[in-house]
Amino acid sequence: METTKYDVVIVGGGAAGLSAALVLGRARRRVLVVDAGAPRNAPAAHMQGFLSRDGMPPRELLAVGRAEVARYGVEILDGTVVCIEVLVVDDPEGAGGIEHRVVLSGGVELTARRVLVTTGVSDEIPEVSGVRERWGRDLLHCPYCHGWEVRDEPLGVLGSIPGSVQHALLVRQWSADVVFFAHAYDTTAAEREQLEARGIRIVTGEVTRLVVESDRLTGVELADGRVVERTAVFVRPGIHPHPDGLLAGLGCEMDQTGFVKVDATGRTTSPGVWAAGNVADPRAQVITAAGAGSAAAIAINADLVQAEVDRALRSSAPDVA
């Protein structure tokens, strides 16, 4: 890196972060992207629903994105940010009275006029044998991302958290053969009526493992030994804010679920700090996250421009005797 002082430091190098970096780089800002290299969709072989990029492997999208932002002078650093602090300053380079100290795991300290956090979320999935190993392959979460690829196949939905039944009702759109495995979830009478009305079979009992043969899911085994043949299983994961605590440490206001509150541009309640992508919108798909990153970048650049204008006006104002 040529400098440790930037207009904007972006924490997270996924679709939201790289999209923001592209816009800010083209706006001639000094930008650094710090990426820990653990994208949420890494287990998936392909990324769907992204116009002009449908079916592209997720890592290929990131590689292409990195190459694009590099053309505009954006720097990328593989690393982990462990702390961000807001500094009150006189007014260096029209920062609007604030700067940020960004600390990496190796102890390196950076300075940024503005910060964009795009670190994503963590998914909580059931502790069932085979679930983690098949995650993103044939143990799936998003039917909009994976439903077409398993259309008309015998599918399962694993009950785990509130919303699991709604997930099964949705998955039924892609196949007429759907089984809802209640597992640890207690369905209500109303939910059972909805499942039956949609033609979804309900299987009660604890699920003990996913049956895999020749590296393909073939069934779901229950505690009593029953095996129900399935070729793919969906689960609605518990989605939690990224455990890095960066936004909470900045004092950003959170909602009742623990996610950061932002305005339409991704601005948080902490001065000079924006958030975009799943870290602010847990349901955002890749294309949505990219759009949010772009919107945040435009707002950040506008904020910097206004700070620079304000500084120029103060500098040109006549002294008052």
Coordinates of C-alpha atoms in Angstrom, one line a residue:
M1 CA 0.0 0.0 0.0
E2 CA 1.3 3.5 -0.9
T3 CA -0.5 5.2 1.9
T4 CA -2.3 4.4 5.2
K5 CA -4.7 7.4 4.8
Y6 CA -7.8 7.1 2.6
D7 CA -10.9 8.9 1.6
V8 CA -12.9 5.7 2.2
V9 CA -12.0 2.3 3.8
I10 CA -14.5 -0.4 2.8
V11 CA -14.6 -3.4 5.2
G12 CA -15.6 -6.4 3.3
G13 CA -14.9 -7.3 -0.3
G14 CA -18.1 -9.0 -1.5
A15 CA -20.6 -7.7 -4.0
A16 CA -21.6 -4.7 -1.9
G17 CA -18.1 -3.7 -1.0
L18 CA -16.7 -4.1 -4.5
S19 CA -19.6 -2.3 -6.1
A20 CA -19.1 0.6 -3.8
A21 CA -15.4 0.6 -4.5
L22 CA -16.0 0.7 -8.2
V23 CA -18.2 3.8 -7.9
L24 CA -15.9 5.6 -5.5
G25 CA -12.8 4.7 -7.6
R26 CA -14.5 6.2 -10.6
A27 CA -15.2 9.3 -8.5
R28 CA -11.4 9.6 -8.1
R29 CA -11.5 8.8 -4.4
R30 CA -8.6 7.1 -2.5
V31 CA -10.2 3.8 -1.6
L32 CA -9.0 0.7 0.3
V33 CA -11.0 -2.5 0.5
V34 CA -10.1 -4.8 3.4
D35 CA -11.4 -8.3 2.8
A36 CA -11.2 -11.2 5.2
G37 CA -11.9 -13.7 2.4
A38 CA -14.9 -15.5 3.8
P39 CA -17.9 -14.7 1.6
R40 CA -21.3 -16.1 2.7
N41 CA -22.0 -17.8 -0.6
A42 CA -18.5 -19.5 -0.9
P43 CA -19.9 -23.1 -0.7
A44 CA -22.2 -22.5 -3.6
A45 CA -21.0 -23.6 -7.1
H46 CA -23.0 -21.0 -8.9
M47 CA -24.7 -17.6 -8.3
Q48 CA -28.2 -17.2 -9.7
G49 CA -30.6 -14.3 -10.3
F50 CA -27.9 -11.7 -11.1
L51 CA -28.7 -10.1 -14.5
S52 CA -25.9 -10.8 -17.0
R53 CA -24.1 -12.9 -14.5
D54 CA -26.6 -15.7 -13.9
G55 CA -24.8 -19.0 -13.2
M56 CA -21.4 -17.4 -12.6
P57 CA -19.4 -19.0 -9.8
P58 CA -19.3 -16.6 -6.8
R59 CA -15.6 -16.5 -6.6
E60 CA -15.4 -15.6 -10.3
L61 CA -17.6 -12.6 -9.7
L62 CA -15.3 -11.5 -6.9
A63 CA -12.2 -12.0 -9.1
V64 CA -13.8 -10.0 -11.9
G65 CA -14.9 -7.3 -9.5
R66 CA -11.4 -7.0 -8.0
A67 CA -9.9 -6.6 -11.5
E68 CA -12.4 -3.9 -12.4
V69 CA -11.9 -1.8 -9.3
A70 CA -8.1 -2.0 -9.6
R71 CA -8.4 -0.2 -12.9
Y72 CA -9.5 2.9 -11.0
G73 CA -6.7 2.8 -8.5
V74 CA -8.7 1.1 -5.7
E75 CA -6.4 -0.9 -3.4
I76 CA -7.4 -4.3 -1.9
L77 CA -5.9 -5.7 1.2
D78 CA -6.5 -9.2 2.4
G79 CA -7.0 -9.0 6.1
T80 CA -9.4 -8.6 9.0
V81 CA -10.5 -5.3 10.6
V82 CA -10.8 -5.7 14.4
C83 CA -11.7 -2.2 15.5
I84 CA -13.0 1.1 14.1
E85 CA -12.9 4.3 16.1
V86 CA -14.4 7.7 15.3
L87 CA -11.9 10.5 15.8
V88 CA -12.9 14.1 16.3
V89 CA -10.5 16.3 14.4
D90 CA -10.1 20.0 13.5
D91 CA -10.8 19.4 9.8
P92 CA -8.1 17.6 7.8
E93 CA -8.8 17.7 4.1
G94 CA -12.4 18.7 4.5
A95 CA -13.3 15.6 6.5
G96 CA -16.2 17.4 8.2
G97 CA -14.7 17.2 11.6
I98 CA -14.3 13.5 11.8
E99 CA -11.9 10.8 10.8
H100 CA -11.8 7.1 11.6
R101 CA -9.0 4.9 12.9
V102 CA -9.3 1.4 11.3
V103 CA -7.2 -1.3 13.1
L104 CA -6.4 -4.6 11.4
S105 CA -5.7 -7.9 13.2
G106 CA -1.9 -7.6 12.6
G107 CA -1.8 -4.2 14.4
V108 CA -1.7 -2.1 11.2
E109 CA -3.6 1.2 11.6
L110 CA -5.3 3.1 8.8
T111 CA -7.0 6.4 8.7
A112 CA -10.2 7.0 6.7
R113 CA -12.4 10.0 6.2
R114 CA -15.4 7.7 5.8
V115 CA -16.0 4.0 6.4
L116 CA -18.4 1.6 4.7
V117 CA -19.0 -1.8 6.4
T118 CA -20.1 -4.6 4.2
T119 CA -19.2 -7.7 6.3
G120 CA -22.4 -9.7 5.8
V121 CA -24.0 -12.1 8.2
S122 CA -23.6 -15.4 9.9
D123 CA -26.0 -18.3 9.2
E124 CA -27.1 -20.6 12.0
I125 CA -28.1 -24.0 10.6
P126 CA -29.3 -27.1 12.5
E127 CA -26.8 -29.4 14.1
V128 CA -27.7 -32.5 12.0
S129 CA -25.1 -34.8 10.6
G130 CA -24.3 -33.9 7.0
V131 CA -25.9 -30.5 7.1
R132 CA -22.6 -28.4 7.2
E133 CA -20.9 -30.7 4.7
R134 CA -23.8 -30.3 2.2
W135 CA -24.4 -26.6 2.9
G136 CA -24.7 -24.7 -0.4
R137 CA -24.6 -27.9 -2.5
D138 CA -27.8 -29.9 -1.9
L139 CA -28.6 -28.6 1.5
L140 CA -29.9 -25.2 0.4
H141 CA -31.5 -22.1 1.9
C142 CA -32.8 -19.8 -0.8
P143 CA -35.2 -21.2 -3.4
Y144 CA -34.8 -18.1 -5.5
C145 CA -31.1 -18.9 -5.7
H146 CA -31.3 -22.7 -6.1
G147 CA -34.9 -23.6 -6.8
W148 CA -34.7 -23.8 -10.6
E149 CA -31.7 -26.1 -10.4
V150 CA -33.7 -28.7 -8.4
R151 CA -37.1 -28.1 -10.0
D152 CA -39.5 -31.1 -10.1
E153 CA -37.1 -33.1 -7.9
P154 CA -38.2 -34.8 -4.6
L155 CA -37.4 -32.0 -2.1
G156 CA -37.4 -31.6 1.6
V157 CA -37.7 -28.7 4.0
L158 CA -36.1 -29.1 7.4
G159 CA -38.1 -27.5 10.3
S160 CA -35.8 -25.5 12.5
I161 CA -37.0 -22.0 13.4
P162 CA -40.2 -19.9 13.1
G163 CA -40.7 -19.3 9.4
S164 CA -39.8 -22.9 8.4
V165 CA -43.4 -23.7 7.4
Q166 CA -43.5 -20.5 5.2
H167 CA -40.3 -21.7 3.6
A168 CA -41.9 -25.0 2.7
L169 CA -44.9 -23.3 1.2
L170 CA -42.5 -21.2 -0.9
V171 CA -40.4 -24.2 -2.0
R172 CA -43.5 -26.0 -3.3
Q173 CA -43.5 -23.5 -6.2
W174 CA -40.5 -25.4 -7.7
S175 CA -41.7 -29.0 -7.1
A176 CA -44.9 -30.9 -6.6
D177 CA -43.0 -33.4 -4.4
V178 CA -42.1 -31.6 -1.1
V179 CA -41.8 -33.1 2.3
F180 CA -41.7 -31.0 5.4
F181 CA -39.6 -32.6 8.1
A182 CA -40.9 -31.2 11.4
H183 CA -37.7 -32.2 13.2
A184 CA -37.4 -29.9 16.2
Y185 CA -40.2 -27.5 15.1
D186 CA -43.6 -27.8 16.6
T187 CA -46.2 -27.0 13.9
T188 CA -49.5 -25.4 14.8
A189 CA -52.8 -26.7 13.6
A190 CA -53.1 -23.7 11.2
E191 CA -49.6 -24.4 9.8
R192 CA -50.5 -28.1 9.2
E193 CA -53.6 -27.1 7.4
Q194 CA -51.6 -24.8 5.2
L195 CA -49.0 -27.5 4.4
E196 CA -51.7 -30.0 3.6
A197 CA -53.6 -27.5 1.4
R198 CA -50.4 -26.9 -0.6
G199 CA -49.9 -30.7 -1.0
I200 CA -46.9 -30.9 1.2
R201 CA -46.4 -34.1 3.2
I202 CA -45.5 -33.7 6.9
V203 CA -43.0 -36.1 8.4
T204 CA -42.7 -36.0 12.2
G205 CA -39.7 -37.2 14.2
E206 CA -36.1 -36.1 14.8
V207 CA -33.9 -36.0 11.7
T208 CA -30.5 -37.5 12.5
R209 CA -28.6 -37.2 9.3
L210 CA -28.6 -36.5 5.6
V211 CA -27.9 -39.7 3.6
V212 CA -25.2 -39.1 1.0
E213 CA -24.1 -41.6 -1.6
S214 CA -21.4 -41.0 -4.3
D215 CA -21.2 -37.4 -3.1
R216 CA -24.9 -36.8 -3.8
L217 CA -27.8 -36.4 -1.3
T218 CA -30.2 -39.3 -1.6
G219 CA -32.3 -39.1 1.5
V220 CA -33.1 -37.9 5.0
E221 CA -32.8 -40.4 7.9
L222 CA -34.9 -40.1 11.1
A223 CA -34.1 -41.3 14.6
D224 CA -36.5 -44.3 14.2
G225 CA -34.5 -45.5 11.2
R226 CA -36.8 -44.4 8.5
V227 CA -35.2 -42.9 5.4
V228 CA -37.2 -40.6 3.2
E229 CA -35.7 -40.3 -0.3
R230 CA -34.9 -36.7 -1.3
T231 CA -32.4 -35.2 -3.7
A232 CA -32.2 -31.8 -2.1
V233 CA -33.3 -30.3 1.2
F234 CA -34.0 -26.6 2.1
V235 CA -33.6 -25.0 5.5
R236 CA -34.4 -21.5 6.7
P237 CA -31.3 -20.6 8.7
G238 CA -31.2 -18.3 11.6
I239 CA -29.5 -15.1 10.3
H240 CA -27.4 -13.1 12.7
P241 CA -25.4 -9.9 12.4
H242 CA -21.7 -10.6 11.7
P243 CA -20.0 -11.4 15.0
D244 CA -17.1 -8.9 14.4
G245 CA -19.0 -6.3 16.5
L246 CA -17.6 -3.4 14.4
L247 CA -20.8 -1.5 14.0
A248 CA -21.9 -2.1 17.6
G249 CA -18.5 -0.9 18.7
L250 CA -19.0 2.4 16.8
G251 CA -22.2 2.9 18.8
C252 CA -24.5 2.5 15.8
E253 CA -28.2 2.2 16.6
M254 CA -29.5 -1.4 16.1
D255 CA -33.0 -2.7 15.6
Q256 CA -34.7 -5.3 17.8
T257 CA -33.1 -8.2 15.9
G258 CA -29.6 -6.8 16.3
F259 CA -29.1 -5.5 12.8
V260 CA -27.8 -2.0 12.2
K261 CA -30.3 0.7 11.4
V262 CA -29.6 2.6 8.2
D263 CA -31.3 5.2 6.0
A264 CA -32.1 4.7 2.3
T265 CA -28.4 5.2 1.4
G266 CA -27.0 2.9 4.1
R267 CA -25.9 5.8 6.5
T268 CA -25.8 4.6 10.1
T269 CA -26.3 6.7 13.2
S270 CA -22.5 6.9 13.7
P271 CA -20.9 9.9 12.0
G272 CA -19.2 9.1 8.7
V273 CA -20.2 5.4 8.8
W274 CA -22.3 3.5 6.2
A275 CA -23.3 -0.1 6.0
A276 CA -24.5 -2.1 2.9
G277 CA -25.4 -5.6 1.9
N278 CA -26.4 -8.4 4.2
V279 CA -24.9 -6.6 7.2
A280 CA -27.8 -4.1 6.9
D281 CA -30.3 -6.2 5.0
P282 CA -30.1 -9.9 5.9
R283 CA -32.4 -10.9 3.0
A284 CA -30.5 -9.1 0.3
Q285 CA -29.4 -11.3 -2.6
V286 CA -26.1 -10.7 -4.4
I287 CA -27.6 -8.3 -6.9
T288 CA -29.4 -6.4 -4.2
A289 CA -26.3 -6.1 -2.1
A290 CA -24.4 -4.8 -5.1
G291 CA -27.0 -2.1 -5.7
A292 CA -26.9 -1.1 -2.0
G293 CA -23.1 -0.8 -2.2
S294 CA -23.5 1.5 -5.2
A295 CA -26.1 3.7 -3.4
A296 CA -23.9 4.0 -0.4
A297 CA -20.9 5.0 -2.5
I298 CA -22.8 7.8 -4.2
A299 CA -24.0 9.1 -0.8
I300 CA -20.5 8.9 0.7
N301 CA -19.0 10.8 -2.2
A302 CA -21.7 13.4 -1.9
D303 CA -21.0 13.7 1.8
L304 CA -17.3 14.2 1.2
V305 CA -18.0 16.8 -1.5
Q306 CA -20.1 18.8 1.0
A307 CA -17.5 18.5 3.7
E308 CA -14.9 19.9 1.2
V309 CA -17.2 22.7 0.1
D310 CA -17.8 23.7 3.8
R311 CA -14.1 23.7 4.4
A312 CA -13.4 25.9 1.4
L313 CA -16.1 28.3 2.5
R314 CA -14.6 28.6 6.0
S315 CA -11.1 29.1 4.5
S316 CA -12.3 31.9 2.3
A317 CA -14.4 33.7 4.9
P318 CA -12.9 37.0 5.9
D319 CA -11.5 37.3 9.4
V320 CA -13.7 39.1 11.9
A321 CA -11.7 41.7 13.9

